mmCIF file of C-alpha atoms in Angstrom:
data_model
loop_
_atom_site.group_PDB
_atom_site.id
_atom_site.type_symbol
_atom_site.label_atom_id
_atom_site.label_comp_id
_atom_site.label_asym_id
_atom_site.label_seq_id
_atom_site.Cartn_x
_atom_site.Cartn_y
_atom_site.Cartn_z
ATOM 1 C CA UNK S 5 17.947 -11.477 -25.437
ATOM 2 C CA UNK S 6 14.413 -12.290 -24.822
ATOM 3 C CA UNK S 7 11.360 -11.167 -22.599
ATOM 4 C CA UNK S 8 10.288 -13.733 -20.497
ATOM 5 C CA UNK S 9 7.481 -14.284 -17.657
ATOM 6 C CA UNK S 10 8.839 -15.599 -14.765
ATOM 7 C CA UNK S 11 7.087 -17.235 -11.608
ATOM 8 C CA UNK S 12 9.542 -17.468 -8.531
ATOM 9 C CA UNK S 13 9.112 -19.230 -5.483
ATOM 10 C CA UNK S 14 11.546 -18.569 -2.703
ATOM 11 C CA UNK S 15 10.503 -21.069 0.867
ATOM 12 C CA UNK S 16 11.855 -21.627 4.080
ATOM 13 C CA UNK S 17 10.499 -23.183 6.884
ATOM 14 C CA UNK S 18 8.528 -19.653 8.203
ATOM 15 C CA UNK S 19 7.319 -18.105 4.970
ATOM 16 C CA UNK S 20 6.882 -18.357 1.287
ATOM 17 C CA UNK S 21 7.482 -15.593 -1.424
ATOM 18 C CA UNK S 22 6.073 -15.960 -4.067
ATOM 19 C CA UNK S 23 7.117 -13.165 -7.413
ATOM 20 C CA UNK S 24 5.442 -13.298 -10.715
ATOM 21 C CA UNK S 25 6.203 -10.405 -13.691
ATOM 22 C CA UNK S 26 8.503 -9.842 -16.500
ATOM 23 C CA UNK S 27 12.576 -10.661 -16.800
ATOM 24 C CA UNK S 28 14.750 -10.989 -19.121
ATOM 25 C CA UNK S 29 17.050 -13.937 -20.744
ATOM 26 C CA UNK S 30 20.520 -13.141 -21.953
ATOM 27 C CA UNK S 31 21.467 -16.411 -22.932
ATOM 28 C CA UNK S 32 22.120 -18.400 -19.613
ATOM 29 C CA UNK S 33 21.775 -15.093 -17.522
ATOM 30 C CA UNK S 34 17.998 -14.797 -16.277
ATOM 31 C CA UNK S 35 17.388 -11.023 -14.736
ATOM 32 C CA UNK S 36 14.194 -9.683 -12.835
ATOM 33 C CA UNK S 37 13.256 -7.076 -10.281
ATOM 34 C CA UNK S 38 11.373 -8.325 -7.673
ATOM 35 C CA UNK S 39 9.621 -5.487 -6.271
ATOM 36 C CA UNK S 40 13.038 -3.092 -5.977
ATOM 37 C CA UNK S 41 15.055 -5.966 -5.443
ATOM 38 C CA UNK S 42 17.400 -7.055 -8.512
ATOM 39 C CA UNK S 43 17.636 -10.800 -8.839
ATOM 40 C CA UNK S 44 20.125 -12.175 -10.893
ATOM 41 C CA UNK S 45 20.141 -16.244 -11.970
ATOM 42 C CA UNK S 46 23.015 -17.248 -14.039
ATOM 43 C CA UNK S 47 22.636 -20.823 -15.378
ATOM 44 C CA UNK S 48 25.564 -23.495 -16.358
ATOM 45 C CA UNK S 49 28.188 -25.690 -14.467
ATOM 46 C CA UNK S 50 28.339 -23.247 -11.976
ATOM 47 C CA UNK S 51 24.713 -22.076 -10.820
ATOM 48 C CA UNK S 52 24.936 -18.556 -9.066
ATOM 49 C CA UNK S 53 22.065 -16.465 -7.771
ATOM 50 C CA UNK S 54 22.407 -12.672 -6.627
ATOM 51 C CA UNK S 55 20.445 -10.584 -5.249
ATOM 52 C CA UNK S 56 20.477 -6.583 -4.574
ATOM 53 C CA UNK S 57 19.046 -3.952 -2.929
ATOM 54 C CA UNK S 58 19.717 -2.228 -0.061
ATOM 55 C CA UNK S 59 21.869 -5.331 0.629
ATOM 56 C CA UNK S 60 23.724 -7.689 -1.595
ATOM 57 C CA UNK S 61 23.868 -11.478 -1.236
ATOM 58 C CA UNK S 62 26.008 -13.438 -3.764
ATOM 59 C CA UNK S 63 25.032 -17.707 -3.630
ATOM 60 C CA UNK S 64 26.448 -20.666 -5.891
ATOM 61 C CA UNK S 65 25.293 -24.132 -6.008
ATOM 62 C CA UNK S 66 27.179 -27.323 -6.840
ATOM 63 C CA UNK S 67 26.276 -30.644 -5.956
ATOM 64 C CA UNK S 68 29.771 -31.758 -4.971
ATOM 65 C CA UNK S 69 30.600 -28.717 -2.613
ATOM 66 C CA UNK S 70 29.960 -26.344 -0.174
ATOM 67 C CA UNK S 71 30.018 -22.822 -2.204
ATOM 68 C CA UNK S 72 31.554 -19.826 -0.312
ATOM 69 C CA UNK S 73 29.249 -16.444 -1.220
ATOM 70 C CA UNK S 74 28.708 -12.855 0.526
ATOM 71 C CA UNK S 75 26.203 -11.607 2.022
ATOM 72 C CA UNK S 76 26.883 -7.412 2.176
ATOM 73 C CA UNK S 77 24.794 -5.131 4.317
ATOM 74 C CA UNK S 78 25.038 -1.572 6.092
ATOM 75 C CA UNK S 79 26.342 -3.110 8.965
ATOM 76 C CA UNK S 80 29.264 -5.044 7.033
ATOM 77 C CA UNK S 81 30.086 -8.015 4.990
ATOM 78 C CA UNK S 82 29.957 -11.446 5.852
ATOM 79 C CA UNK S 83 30.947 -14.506 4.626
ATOM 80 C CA UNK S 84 28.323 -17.679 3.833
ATOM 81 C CA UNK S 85 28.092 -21.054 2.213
ATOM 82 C CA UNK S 86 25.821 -23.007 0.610
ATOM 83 C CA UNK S 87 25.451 -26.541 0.710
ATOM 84 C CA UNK S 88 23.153 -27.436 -2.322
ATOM 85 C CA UNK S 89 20.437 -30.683 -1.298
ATOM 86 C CA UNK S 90 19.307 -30.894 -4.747
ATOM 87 C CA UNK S 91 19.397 -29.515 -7.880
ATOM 88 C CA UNK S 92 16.927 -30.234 -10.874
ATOM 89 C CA UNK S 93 17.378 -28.454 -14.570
ATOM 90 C CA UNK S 94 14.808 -28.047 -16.787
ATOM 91 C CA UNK S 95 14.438 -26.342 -20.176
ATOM 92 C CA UNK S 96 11.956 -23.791 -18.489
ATOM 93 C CA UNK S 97 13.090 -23.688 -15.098
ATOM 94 C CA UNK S 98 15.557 -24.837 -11.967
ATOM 95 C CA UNK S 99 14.164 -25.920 -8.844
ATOM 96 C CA UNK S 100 17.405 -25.490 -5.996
ATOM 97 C CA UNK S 101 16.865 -27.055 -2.853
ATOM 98 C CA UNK S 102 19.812 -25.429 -0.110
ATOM 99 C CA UNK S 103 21.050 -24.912 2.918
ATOM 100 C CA UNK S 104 22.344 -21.824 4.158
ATOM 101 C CA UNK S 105 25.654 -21.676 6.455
ATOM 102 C CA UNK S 106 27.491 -18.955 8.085
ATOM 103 C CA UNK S 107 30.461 -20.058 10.390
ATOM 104 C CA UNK S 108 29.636 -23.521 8.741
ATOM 105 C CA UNK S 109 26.458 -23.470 11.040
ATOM 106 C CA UNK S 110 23.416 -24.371 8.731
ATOM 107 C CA UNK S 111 20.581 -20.984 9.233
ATOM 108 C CA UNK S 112 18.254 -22.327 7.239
ATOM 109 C CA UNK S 113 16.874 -24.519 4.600
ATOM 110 C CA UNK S 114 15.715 -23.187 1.435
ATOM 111 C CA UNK S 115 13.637 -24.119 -1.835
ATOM 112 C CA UNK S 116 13.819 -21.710 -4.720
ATOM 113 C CA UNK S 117 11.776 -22.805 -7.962
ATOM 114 C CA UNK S 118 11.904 -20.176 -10.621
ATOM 115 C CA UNK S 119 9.936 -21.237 -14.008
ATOM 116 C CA UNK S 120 9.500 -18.965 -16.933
ATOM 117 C CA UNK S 121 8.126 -18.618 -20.513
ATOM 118 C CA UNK S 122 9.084 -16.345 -23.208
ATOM 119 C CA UNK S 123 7.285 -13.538 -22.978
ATOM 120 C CA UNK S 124 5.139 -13.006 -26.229
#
């Protein structure tokens, strides 16, 4: 497990959102609170991203696929996809480029870049 500083970059077409702070590296698990909201990036074959607060949204990314996910709130659960545009891998970092579906209806298109170093 490592510390690790972390710039992430979250952008759709109306606003940017930007976090930079601390996380953590288990391996191919990166973990970081974004101001009271848990973000979770697993790395691998299968790419997943999940984040939680008062709601909980649950994403994967393949290249080949659309990837079914949840998106849980106080109001109830539904279902989403993502259809992954591109994905790029780096030793320090992933930039995802996605859309998002519900009812196979694309919402919106997202970028998420998320770079980090270890934290010394």
């Amino acid at each position: 497990m490592s510390k690790i500083y972390i710039k992430a970059i979250l952008k759709n077409e109306n606003e940017v959102h930007v976090f930079e702070g601390k996380g953590i590296k288990n391996k191919n698990k990166i973990t970081y609170n974004d101001d009271g909201v848990i973000t979770k990036l697993t790395l691998g074959e299968n790419i997943t991203l999940e984040r939680t607060s008062d709601y909980s949204i649950k994403m994967g990314f393949n290249m080949n696929e659309n990837v079914k996910g949840t998106y849980s709130t106080k109001e109830g659960i539904f279902e989403l996809e993502t259809k992954t545009l591109d994905i790029k891998e780096k030793k320090d970092g992933i930039k995802i480029k996605y859309n998002l579906m519900i009812n196979k209806e694309v919402i919106q298109t997202f970028e998420f870049y998320l770079q980090y170093t270890i934290d010394r």
